Each structure stands twice: as structure tokens, then as C-alpha cells.
PDB file of C-alpha atoms and ligand atoms in Angstrom:
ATOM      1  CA  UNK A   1      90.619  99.074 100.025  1.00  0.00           C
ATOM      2  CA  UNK A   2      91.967  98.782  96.626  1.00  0.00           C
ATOM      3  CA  UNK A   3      94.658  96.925  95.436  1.00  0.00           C
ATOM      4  CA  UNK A   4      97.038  97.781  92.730  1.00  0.00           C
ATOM      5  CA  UNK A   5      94.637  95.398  90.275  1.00  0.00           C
ATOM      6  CA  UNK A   6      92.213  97.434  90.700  1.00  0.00           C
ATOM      7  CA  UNK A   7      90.024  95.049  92.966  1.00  0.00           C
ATOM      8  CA  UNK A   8      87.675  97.287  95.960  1.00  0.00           C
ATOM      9  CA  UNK A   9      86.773  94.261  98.027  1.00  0.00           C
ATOM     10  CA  UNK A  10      84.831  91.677  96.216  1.00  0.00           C
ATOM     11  CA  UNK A  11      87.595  88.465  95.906  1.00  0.00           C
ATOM     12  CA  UNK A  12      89.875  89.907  97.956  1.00  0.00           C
ATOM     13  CA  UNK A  13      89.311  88.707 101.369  1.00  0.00           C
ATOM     14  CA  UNK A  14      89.319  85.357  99.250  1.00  0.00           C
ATOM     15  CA  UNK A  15      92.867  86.178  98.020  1.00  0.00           C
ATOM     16  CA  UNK A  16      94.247  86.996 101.377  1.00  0.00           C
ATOM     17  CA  UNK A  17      92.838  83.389 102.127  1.00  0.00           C
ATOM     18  CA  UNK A  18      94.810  81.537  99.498  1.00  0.00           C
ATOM     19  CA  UNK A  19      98.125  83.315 100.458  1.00  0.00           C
ATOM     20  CA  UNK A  20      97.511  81.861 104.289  1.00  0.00           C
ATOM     21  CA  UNK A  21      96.838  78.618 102.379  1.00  0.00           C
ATOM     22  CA  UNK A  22     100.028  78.968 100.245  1.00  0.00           C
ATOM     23  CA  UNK A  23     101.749  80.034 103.511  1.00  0.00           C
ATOM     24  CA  UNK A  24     100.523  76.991 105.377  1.00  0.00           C
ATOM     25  CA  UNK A  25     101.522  74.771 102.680  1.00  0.00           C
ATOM     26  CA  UNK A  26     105.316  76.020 102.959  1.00  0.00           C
ATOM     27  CA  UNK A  27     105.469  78.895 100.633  1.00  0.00           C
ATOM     28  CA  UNK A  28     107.691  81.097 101.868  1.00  0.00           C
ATOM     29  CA  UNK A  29     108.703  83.844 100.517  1.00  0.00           C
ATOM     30  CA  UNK A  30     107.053  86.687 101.605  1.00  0.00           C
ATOM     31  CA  UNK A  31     107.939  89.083  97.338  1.00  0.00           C
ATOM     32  CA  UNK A  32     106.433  85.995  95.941  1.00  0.00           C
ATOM     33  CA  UNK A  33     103.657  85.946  98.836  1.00  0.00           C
ATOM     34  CA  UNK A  34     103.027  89.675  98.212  1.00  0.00           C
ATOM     35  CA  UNK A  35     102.522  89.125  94.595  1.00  0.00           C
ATOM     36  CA  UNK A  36      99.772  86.424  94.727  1.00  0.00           C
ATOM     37  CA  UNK A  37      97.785  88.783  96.892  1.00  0.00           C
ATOM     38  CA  UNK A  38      97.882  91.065  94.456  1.00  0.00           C
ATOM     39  CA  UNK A  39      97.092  89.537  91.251  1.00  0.00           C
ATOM     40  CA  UNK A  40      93.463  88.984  90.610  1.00  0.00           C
ATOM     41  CA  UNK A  41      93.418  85.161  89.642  1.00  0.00           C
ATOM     42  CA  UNK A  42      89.645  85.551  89.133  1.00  0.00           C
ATOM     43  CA  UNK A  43      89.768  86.815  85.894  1.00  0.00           C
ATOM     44  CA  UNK A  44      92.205  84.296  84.494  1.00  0.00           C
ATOM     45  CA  UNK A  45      89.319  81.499  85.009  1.00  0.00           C
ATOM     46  CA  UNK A  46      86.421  81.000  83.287  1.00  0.00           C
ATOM     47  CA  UNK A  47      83.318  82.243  84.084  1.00  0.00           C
ATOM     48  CA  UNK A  48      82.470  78.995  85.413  1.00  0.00           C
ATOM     49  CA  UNK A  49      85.144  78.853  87.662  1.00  0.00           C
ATOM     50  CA  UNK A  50      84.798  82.699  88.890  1.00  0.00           C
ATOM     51  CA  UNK A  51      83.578  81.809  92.313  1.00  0.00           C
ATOM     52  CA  UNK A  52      86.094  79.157  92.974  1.00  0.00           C
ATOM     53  CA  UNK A  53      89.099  81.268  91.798  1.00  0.00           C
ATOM     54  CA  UNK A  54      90.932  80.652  94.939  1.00  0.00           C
ATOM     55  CA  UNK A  55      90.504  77.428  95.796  1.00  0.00           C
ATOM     56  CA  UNK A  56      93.487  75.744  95.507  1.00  0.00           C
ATOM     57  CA  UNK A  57      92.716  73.836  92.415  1.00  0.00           C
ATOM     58  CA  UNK A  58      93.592  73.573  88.678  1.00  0.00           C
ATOM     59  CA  UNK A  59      90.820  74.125  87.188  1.00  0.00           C
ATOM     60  CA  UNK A  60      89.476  73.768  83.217  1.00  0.00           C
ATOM     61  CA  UNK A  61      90.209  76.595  80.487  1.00  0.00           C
ATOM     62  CA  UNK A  62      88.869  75.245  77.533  1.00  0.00           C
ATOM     63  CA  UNK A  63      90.534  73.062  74.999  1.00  0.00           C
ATOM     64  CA  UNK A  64      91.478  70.472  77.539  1.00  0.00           C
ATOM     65  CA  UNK A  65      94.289  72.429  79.093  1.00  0.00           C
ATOM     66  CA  UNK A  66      93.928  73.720  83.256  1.00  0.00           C
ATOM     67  CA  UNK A  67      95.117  76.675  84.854  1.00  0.00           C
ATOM     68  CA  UNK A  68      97.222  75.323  87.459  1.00  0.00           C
ATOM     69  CA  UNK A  69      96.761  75.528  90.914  1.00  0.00           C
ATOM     70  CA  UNK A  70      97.717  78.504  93.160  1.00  0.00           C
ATOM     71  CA  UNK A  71     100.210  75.831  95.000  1.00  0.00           C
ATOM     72  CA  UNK A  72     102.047  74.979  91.871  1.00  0.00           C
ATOM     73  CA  UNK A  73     102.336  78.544  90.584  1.00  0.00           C
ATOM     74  CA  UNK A  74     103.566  79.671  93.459  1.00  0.00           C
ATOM     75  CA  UNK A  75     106.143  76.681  94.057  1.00  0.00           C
ATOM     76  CA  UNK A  76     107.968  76.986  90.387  1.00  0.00           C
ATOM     77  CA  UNK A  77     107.585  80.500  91.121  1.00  0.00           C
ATOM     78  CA  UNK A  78     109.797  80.391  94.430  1.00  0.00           C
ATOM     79  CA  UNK A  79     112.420  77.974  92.883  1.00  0.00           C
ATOM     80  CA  UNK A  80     113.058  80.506  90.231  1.00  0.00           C
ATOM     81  CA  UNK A  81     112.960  83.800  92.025  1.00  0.00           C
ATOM     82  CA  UNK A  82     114.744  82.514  95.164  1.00  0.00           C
ATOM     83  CA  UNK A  83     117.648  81.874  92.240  1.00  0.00           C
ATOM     84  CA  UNK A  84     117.654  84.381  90.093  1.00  0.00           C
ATOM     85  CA  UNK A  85     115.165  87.570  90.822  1.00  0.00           C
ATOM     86  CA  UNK A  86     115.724  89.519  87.906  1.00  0.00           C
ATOM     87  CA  UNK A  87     115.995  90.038  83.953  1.00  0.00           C
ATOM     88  CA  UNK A  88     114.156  88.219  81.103  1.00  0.00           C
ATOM     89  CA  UNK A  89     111.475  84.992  81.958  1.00  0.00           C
ATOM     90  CA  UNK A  90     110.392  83.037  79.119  1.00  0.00           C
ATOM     91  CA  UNK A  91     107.229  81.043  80.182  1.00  0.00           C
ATOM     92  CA  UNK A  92     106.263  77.986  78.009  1.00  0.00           C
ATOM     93  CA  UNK A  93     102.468  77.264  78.205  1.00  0.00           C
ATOM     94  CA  UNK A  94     100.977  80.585  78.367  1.00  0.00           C
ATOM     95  CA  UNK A  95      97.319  78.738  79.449  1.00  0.00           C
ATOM     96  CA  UNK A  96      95.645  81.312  81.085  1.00  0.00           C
ATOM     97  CA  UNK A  97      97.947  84.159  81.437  1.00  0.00           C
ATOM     98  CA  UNK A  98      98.332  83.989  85.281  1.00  0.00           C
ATOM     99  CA  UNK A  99     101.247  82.690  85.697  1.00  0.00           C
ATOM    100  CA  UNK A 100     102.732  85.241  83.132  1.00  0.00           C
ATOM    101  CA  UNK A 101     100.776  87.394  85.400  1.00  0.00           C
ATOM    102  CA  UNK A 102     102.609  86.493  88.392  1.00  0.00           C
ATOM    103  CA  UNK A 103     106.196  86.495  86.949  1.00  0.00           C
ATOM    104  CA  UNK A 104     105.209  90.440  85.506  1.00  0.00           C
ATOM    105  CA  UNK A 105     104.529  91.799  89.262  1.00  0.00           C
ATOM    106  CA  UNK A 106     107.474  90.427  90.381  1.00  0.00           C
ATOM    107  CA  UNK A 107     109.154  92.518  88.117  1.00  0.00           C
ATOM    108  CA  UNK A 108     110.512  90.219  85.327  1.00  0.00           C
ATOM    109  CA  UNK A 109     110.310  91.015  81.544  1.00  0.00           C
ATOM    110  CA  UNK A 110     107.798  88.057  80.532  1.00  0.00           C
ATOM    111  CA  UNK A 111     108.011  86.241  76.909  1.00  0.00           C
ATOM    112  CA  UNK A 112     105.206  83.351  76.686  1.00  0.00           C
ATOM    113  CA  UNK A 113     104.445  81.360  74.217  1.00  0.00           C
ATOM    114  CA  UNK A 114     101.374  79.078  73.663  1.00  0.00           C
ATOM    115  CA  UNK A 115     100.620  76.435  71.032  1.00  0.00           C
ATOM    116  CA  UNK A 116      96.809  76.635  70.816  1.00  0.00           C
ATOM    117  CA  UNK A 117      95.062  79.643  68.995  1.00  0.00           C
ATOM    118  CA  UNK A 118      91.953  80.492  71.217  1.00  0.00           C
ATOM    119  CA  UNK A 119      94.121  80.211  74.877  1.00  0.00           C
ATOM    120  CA  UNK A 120      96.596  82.768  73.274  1.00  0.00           C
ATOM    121  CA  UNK A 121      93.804  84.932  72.709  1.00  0.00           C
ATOM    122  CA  UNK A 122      91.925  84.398  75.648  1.00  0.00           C
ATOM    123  CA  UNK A 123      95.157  84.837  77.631  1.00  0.00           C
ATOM    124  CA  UNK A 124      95.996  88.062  75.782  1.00  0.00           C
ATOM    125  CA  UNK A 125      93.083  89.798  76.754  1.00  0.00           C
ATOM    126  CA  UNK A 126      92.840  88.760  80.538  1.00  0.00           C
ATOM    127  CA  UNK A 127      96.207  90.775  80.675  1.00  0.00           C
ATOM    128  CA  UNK A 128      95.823  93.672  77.988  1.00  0.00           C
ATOM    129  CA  UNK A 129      92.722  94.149  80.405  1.00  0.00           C
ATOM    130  CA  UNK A 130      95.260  94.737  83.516  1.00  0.00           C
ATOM    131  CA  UNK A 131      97.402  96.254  81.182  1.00  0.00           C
ATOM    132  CA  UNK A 132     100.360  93.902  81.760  1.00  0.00           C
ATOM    133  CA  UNK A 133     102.855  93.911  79.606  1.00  0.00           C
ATOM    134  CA  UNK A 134     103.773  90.408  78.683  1.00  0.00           C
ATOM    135  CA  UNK A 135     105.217  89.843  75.285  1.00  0.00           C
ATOM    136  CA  UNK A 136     103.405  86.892  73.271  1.00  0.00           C
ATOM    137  CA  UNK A 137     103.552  84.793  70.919  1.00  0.00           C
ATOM    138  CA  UNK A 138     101.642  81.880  69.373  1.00  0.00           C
ATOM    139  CA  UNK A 139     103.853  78.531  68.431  1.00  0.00           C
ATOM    140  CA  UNK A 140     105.636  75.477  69.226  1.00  0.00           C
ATOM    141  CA  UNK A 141     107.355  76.834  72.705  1.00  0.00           C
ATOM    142  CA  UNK A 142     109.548  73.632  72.791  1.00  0.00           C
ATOM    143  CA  UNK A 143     111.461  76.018  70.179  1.00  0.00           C
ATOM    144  CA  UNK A 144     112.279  78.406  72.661  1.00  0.00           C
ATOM    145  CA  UNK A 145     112.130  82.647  71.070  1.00  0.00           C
ATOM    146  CA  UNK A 146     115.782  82.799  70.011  1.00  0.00           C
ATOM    147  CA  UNK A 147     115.483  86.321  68.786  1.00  0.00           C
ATOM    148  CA  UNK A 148     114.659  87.247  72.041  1.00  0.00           C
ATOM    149  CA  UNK A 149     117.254  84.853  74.380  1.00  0.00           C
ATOM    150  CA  UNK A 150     119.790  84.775  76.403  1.00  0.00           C
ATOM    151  CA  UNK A 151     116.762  84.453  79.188  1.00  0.00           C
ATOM    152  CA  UNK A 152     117.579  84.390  82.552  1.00  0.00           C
ATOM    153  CA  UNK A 153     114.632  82.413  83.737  1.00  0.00           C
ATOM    154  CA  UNK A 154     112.809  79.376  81.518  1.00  0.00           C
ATOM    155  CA  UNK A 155     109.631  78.210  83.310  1.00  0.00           C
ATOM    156  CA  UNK A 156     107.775  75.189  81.796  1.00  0.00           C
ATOM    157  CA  UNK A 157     104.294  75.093  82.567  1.00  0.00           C
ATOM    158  CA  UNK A 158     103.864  71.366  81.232  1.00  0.00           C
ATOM    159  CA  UNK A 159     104.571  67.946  81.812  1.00  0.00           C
ATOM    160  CA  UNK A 160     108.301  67.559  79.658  1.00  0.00           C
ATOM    161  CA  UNK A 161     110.039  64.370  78.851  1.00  0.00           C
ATOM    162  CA  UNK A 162     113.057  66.291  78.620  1.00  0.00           C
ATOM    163  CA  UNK A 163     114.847  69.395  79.016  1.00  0.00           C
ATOM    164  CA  UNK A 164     114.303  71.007  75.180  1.00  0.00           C
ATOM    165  CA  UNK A 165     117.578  71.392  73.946  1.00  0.00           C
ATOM    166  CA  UNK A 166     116.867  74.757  71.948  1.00  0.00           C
ATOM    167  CA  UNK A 167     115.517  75.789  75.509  1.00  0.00           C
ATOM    168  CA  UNK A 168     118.555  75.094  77.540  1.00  0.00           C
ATOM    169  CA  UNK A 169     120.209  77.037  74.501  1.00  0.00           C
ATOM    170  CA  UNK A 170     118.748  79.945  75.141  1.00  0.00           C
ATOM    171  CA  UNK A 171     119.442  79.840  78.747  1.00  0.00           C
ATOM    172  CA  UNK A 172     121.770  83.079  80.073  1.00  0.00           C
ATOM    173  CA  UNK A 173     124.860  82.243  81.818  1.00  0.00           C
ATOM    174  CA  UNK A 174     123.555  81.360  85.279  1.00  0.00           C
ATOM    175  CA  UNK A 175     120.197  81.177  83.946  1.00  0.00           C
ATOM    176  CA  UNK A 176     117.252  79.245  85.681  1.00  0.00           C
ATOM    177  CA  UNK A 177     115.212  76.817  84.006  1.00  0.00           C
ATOM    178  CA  UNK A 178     112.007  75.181  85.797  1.00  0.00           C
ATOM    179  CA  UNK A 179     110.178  72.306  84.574  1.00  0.00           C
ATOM    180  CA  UNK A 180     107.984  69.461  85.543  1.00  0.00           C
ATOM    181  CA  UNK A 181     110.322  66.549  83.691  1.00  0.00           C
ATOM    182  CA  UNK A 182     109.118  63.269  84.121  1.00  0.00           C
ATOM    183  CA  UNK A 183     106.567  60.669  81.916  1.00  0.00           C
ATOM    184  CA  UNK A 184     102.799  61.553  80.940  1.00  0.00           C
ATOM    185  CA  UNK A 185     101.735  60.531  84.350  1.00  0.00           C
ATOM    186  CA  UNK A 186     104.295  61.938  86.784  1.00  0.00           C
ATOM    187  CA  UNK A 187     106.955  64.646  86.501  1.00  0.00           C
ATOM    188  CA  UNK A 188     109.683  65.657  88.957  1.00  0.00           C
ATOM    189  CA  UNK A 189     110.128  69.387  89.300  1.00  0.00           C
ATOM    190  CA  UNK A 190     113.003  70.266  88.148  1.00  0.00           C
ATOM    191  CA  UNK A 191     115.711  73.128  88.383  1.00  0.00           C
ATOM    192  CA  UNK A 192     118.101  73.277  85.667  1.00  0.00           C
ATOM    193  CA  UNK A 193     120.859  75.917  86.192  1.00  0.00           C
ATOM    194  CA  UNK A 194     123.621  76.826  83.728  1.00  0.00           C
ATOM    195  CA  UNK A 195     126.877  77.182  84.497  1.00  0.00           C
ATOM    196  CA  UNK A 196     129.004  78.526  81.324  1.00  0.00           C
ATOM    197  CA  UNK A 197     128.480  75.114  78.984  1.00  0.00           C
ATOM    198  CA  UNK A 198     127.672  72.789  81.929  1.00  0.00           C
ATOM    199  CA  UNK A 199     123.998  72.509  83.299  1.00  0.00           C
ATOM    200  CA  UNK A 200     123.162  71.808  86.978  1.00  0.00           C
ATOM    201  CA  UNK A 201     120.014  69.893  87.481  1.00  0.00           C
ATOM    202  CA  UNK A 202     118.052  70.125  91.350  1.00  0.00           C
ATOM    203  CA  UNK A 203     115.205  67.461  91.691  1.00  0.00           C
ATOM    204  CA  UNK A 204     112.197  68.522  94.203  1.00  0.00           C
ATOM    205  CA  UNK A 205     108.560  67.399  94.423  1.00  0.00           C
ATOM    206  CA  UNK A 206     106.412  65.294  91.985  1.00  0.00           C
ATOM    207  CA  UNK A 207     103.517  66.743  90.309  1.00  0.00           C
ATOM    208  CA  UNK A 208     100.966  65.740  87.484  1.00  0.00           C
ATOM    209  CA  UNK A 209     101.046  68.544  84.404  1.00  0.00           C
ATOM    210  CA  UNK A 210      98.969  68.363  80.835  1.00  0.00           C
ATOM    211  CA  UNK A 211     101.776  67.193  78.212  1.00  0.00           C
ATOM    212  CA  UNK A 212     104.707  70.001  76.927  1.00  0.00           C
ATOM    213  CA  UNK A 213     103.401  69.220  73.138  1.00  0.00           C
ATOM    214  CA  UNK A 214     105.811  69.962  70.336  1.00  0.00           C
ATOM    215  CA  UNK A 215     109.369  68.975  68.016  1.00  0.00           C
ATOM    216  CA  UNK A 216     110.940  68.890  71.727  1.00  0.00           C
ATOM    217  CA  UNK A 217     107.894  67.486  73.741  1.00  0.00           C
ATOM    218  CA  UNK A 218     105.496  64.740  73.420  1.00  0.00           C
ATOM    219  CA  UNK A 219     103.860  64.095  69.967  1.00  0.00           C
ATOM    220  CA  UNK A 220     100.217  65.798  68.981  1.00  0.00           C
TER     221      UNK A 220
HETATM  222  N1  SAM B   1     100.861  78.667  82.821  1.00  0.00           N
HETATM  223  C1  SAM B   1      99.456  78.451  82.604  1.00  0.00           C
HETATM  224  C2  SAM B   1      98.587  79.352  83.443  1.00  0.00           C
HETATM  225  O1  SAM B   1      99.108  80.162  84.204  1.00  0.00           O
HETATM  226  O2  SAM B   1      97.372  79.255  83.284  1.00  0.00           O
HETATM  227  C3  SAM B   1      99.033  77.026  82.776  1.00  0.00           C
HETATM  228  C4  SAM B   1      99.568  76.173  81.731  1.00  0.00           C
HETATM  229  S1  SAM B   1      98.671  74.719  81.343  1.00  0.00           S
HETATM  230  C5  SAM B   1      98.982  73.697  82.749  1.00  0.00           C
HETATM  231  C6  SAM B   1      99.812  74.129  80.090  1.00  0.00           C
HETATM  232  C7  SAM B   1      99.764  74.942  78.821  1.00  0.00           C
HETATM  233  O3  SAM B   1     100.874  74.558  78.009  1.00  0.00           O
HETATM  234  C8  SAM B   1      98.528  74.715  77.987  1.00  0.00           C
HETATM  235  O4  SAM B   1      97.899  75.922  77.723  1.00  0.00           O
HETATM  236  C9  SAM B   1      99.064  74.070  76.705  1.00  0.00           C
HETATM  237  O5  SAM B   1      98.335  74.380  75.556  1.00  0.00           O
HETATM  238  C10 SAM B   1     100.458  74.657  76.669  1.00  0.00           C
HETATM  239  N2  SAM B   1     101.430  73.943  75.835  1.00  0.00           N
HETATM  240  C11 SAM B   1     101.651  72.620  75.729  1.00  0.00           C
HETATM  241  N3  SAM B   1     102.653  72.383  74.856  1.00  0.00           N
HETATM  242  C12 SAM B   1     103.092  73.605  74.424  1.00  0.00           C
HETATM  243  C13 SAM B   1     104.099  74.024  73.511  1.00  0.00           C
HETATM  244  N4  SAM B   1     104.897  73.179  72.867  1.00  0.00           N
HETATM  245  N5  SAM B   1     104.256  75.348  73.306  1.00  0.00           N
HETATM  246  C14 SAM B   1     103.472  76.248  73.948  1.00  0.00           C
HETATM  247  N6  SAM B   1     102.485  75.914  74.806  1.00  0.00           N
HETATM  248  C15 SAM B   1     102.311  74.595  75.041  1.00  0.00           C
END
């Protein structure tokens, strides 16, 4: 059979696995369910990686950074769609592109923005390949894209020692921010909604992310 990626067979009995997996784990929602069995995380790896695509680890993408695991997509994935399933995402950490990935066949409009030259390339032709249509740019995401805000979803896909201010900023009225928040070592996921000028803050699970570098992260 093939999918809407484009995949006849080959990983997809593997993909079918991982959404069990994510199911088993406590993911619930069956949109957000649907969409990881869909996108083909195989080609946001490296070649290295290919075969393992689906395990449910974060595995290396060059310049020290890791696409994150299936798990972790899919949970900051949940705690934003299950709040607000529609408009304008910006993603923060564009890595490998999957995520962005993700958030497009849900049916967002995806901004990302990554700091380091050769993953925003690499990124940007994984999905140009699948013909997604994720906007992109290259910079210091801390900064948020203020030409393009109000968003109504922020999703931080690094380890933040705060809440960027310019971020919350751009934040739509009863916009969704996610974010790992926490020290180099530890970071509480955390939902940041915003409520005219006030901001509501939900605390879940702990994870361990590479560092949010930038003017509103940690230092180089
Ligand atoms: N979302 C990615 C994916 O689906 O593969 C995984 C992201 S990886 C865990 C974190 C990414 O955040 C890295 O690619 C890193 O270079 C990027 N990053 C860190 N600080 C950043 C910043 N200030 N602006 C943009 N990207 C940043």
C-alpha cells in the first residue's frame, strides 16, 4: 500500500510499530497518532541511522545536535494540539525537519528556525523532497520571527532556561507555547498559555534536551 509520503512498503510496517509503541507509552490521540504513521521519519536521519529510524531513540544529526525521539515528538506534539489545533506554529530548533514535519500534516502553517548553517540545509531538503511546505529561516530562534507573529503555537525543541521573552511576545491571544524549561541537565516540559497580558504556565514530565543556544538561551 502506499501512504500519502509516498512510502510502498519498505519502513512502513516499522512505522505502524512505533505508533503501537507511542500508543503503549500513553500517546493518545489518535490525529496526532495518524500523523506519525504517516510521516516517513527515515529520511530525516542520517544514513547511518536509516535502519533504526523507528526505534524510539534520539539519535545523532551531525554537529552535535539529535533528532529527538519519536516519544518526545509526539508528547510536545499532543500538549499543543490537544490545546490549540489550528493556525500558525513557530518551531525553534529546526534539527532535522521532522518535527516541522509532523506539525505540517497536522495541518498547521510551520515557521522554524535553526541556528546552525548545515542542519538548516540538511533539514530543508529532507522536506522540499516531500514537498512540505514549512517556512525557514536560519538565526538566533530565541528571537522569535516577529514579522511573521502573533503565532498560535511556540514549540521549543531545546533545553531553555527560560521562557524567551520576545517568544512569549509573539504569542497570539490564547496561544500555546511548549518548552523543555529547566537547567543544562534536566528540563520540565512546560505549557505556557496566554491569556490577554497574563501567561499560564502547566508543568508535566522531565526530559533531557541539547541547550536552546542564543541572546535568550544559554551562551555559545
Ligand atoms: N526539532 C528537531 C527535529 O525534529 O529533529 C530536533 C531539535 S534538536 C533536539 C535541537 C535543535 O535546536 C538543534 O538543531 C539546535 O541546533 C537547535 N537550536 C539550539 N538553539 C537554537 C536557537 N537559538 N535557534 C534556533 N535553533 C536552535
Amino acid at each position: 500500500m502506499t501512504d500519502r509520503m509516498g512510502d510502498e512498503g519498505g519502513m512502513a510496517r516499522q512505522r505502524r510499530e512505533m505508533v503501537e509503541q507511542l500508543k503503549s507509552y500513553g500517546i493518545g490521540n489518535p490525529r496526532v497518532l495518524e500523523v506519525f504513521g504517516m510521516v516517513r521519519r527515515e529520511l530525516f536521519v542520517d544514513e547511518a541511522t536509516r535502519a533504526y529510524a523507528y526505534d524510539d531513540c534520539a539519535w545523532p544529526i551531525g554537529y552535535g545536535q539529535t533528532i529527538s525521539q519519536p516519544y518526545t515528538v509526539a508528547y510536545m506534539t499532543s500538549l499543543l494540539f490537544e490545546r490549540r489545533p489550528a493556525g500558525k506554529v513557530l518551531e525553534i530548533g529546526t534539527g532535522s525537519g521532522y518535527q516541522a514535519a509532523i506539525l505540517d500534516a497536522l495541518g498547521y502553517r510551520v515557521f522554524t528556525i535553526e541556528r546552525i548553517a548545515g542542519l538548516f540545509e540538511m533539514a530543508g531538503r529532507a522536506l522540499e523532497s516531500l514537498d512540505i511546505p514549512v517556512e525557514r529561516r536560519l538565526g538566533d530562534g530565541t528571537l522569535g520571527w516577529p514579522e511573521e507573529a502573533p503565532f498560535d503555537g511556540i514549540v521549543i525543541t531545546a533545553a531553555a532556561p527560560h521562557a524567551p521573552q520576545p517568544l512569549l511576545d509573539q504569542l497570539a491571544d490564547g496561544g500555546v507555547m511548549v518548552a523543555p524549561i529547566g537547567d543544562l541537565a534536566f528540563q520540565q516540559m512546560t505549557v505556557i498559555r496566554r491569556i490577554g497580558q497574563r501567561f499560564e504556565h502547566e508543568v508535566f514530565h522531565g526530559f533531557a534536551f541539547v541547550p536552546l543556544c542564543g541572546r535568550e538561551g544559554w551562551p555559545e
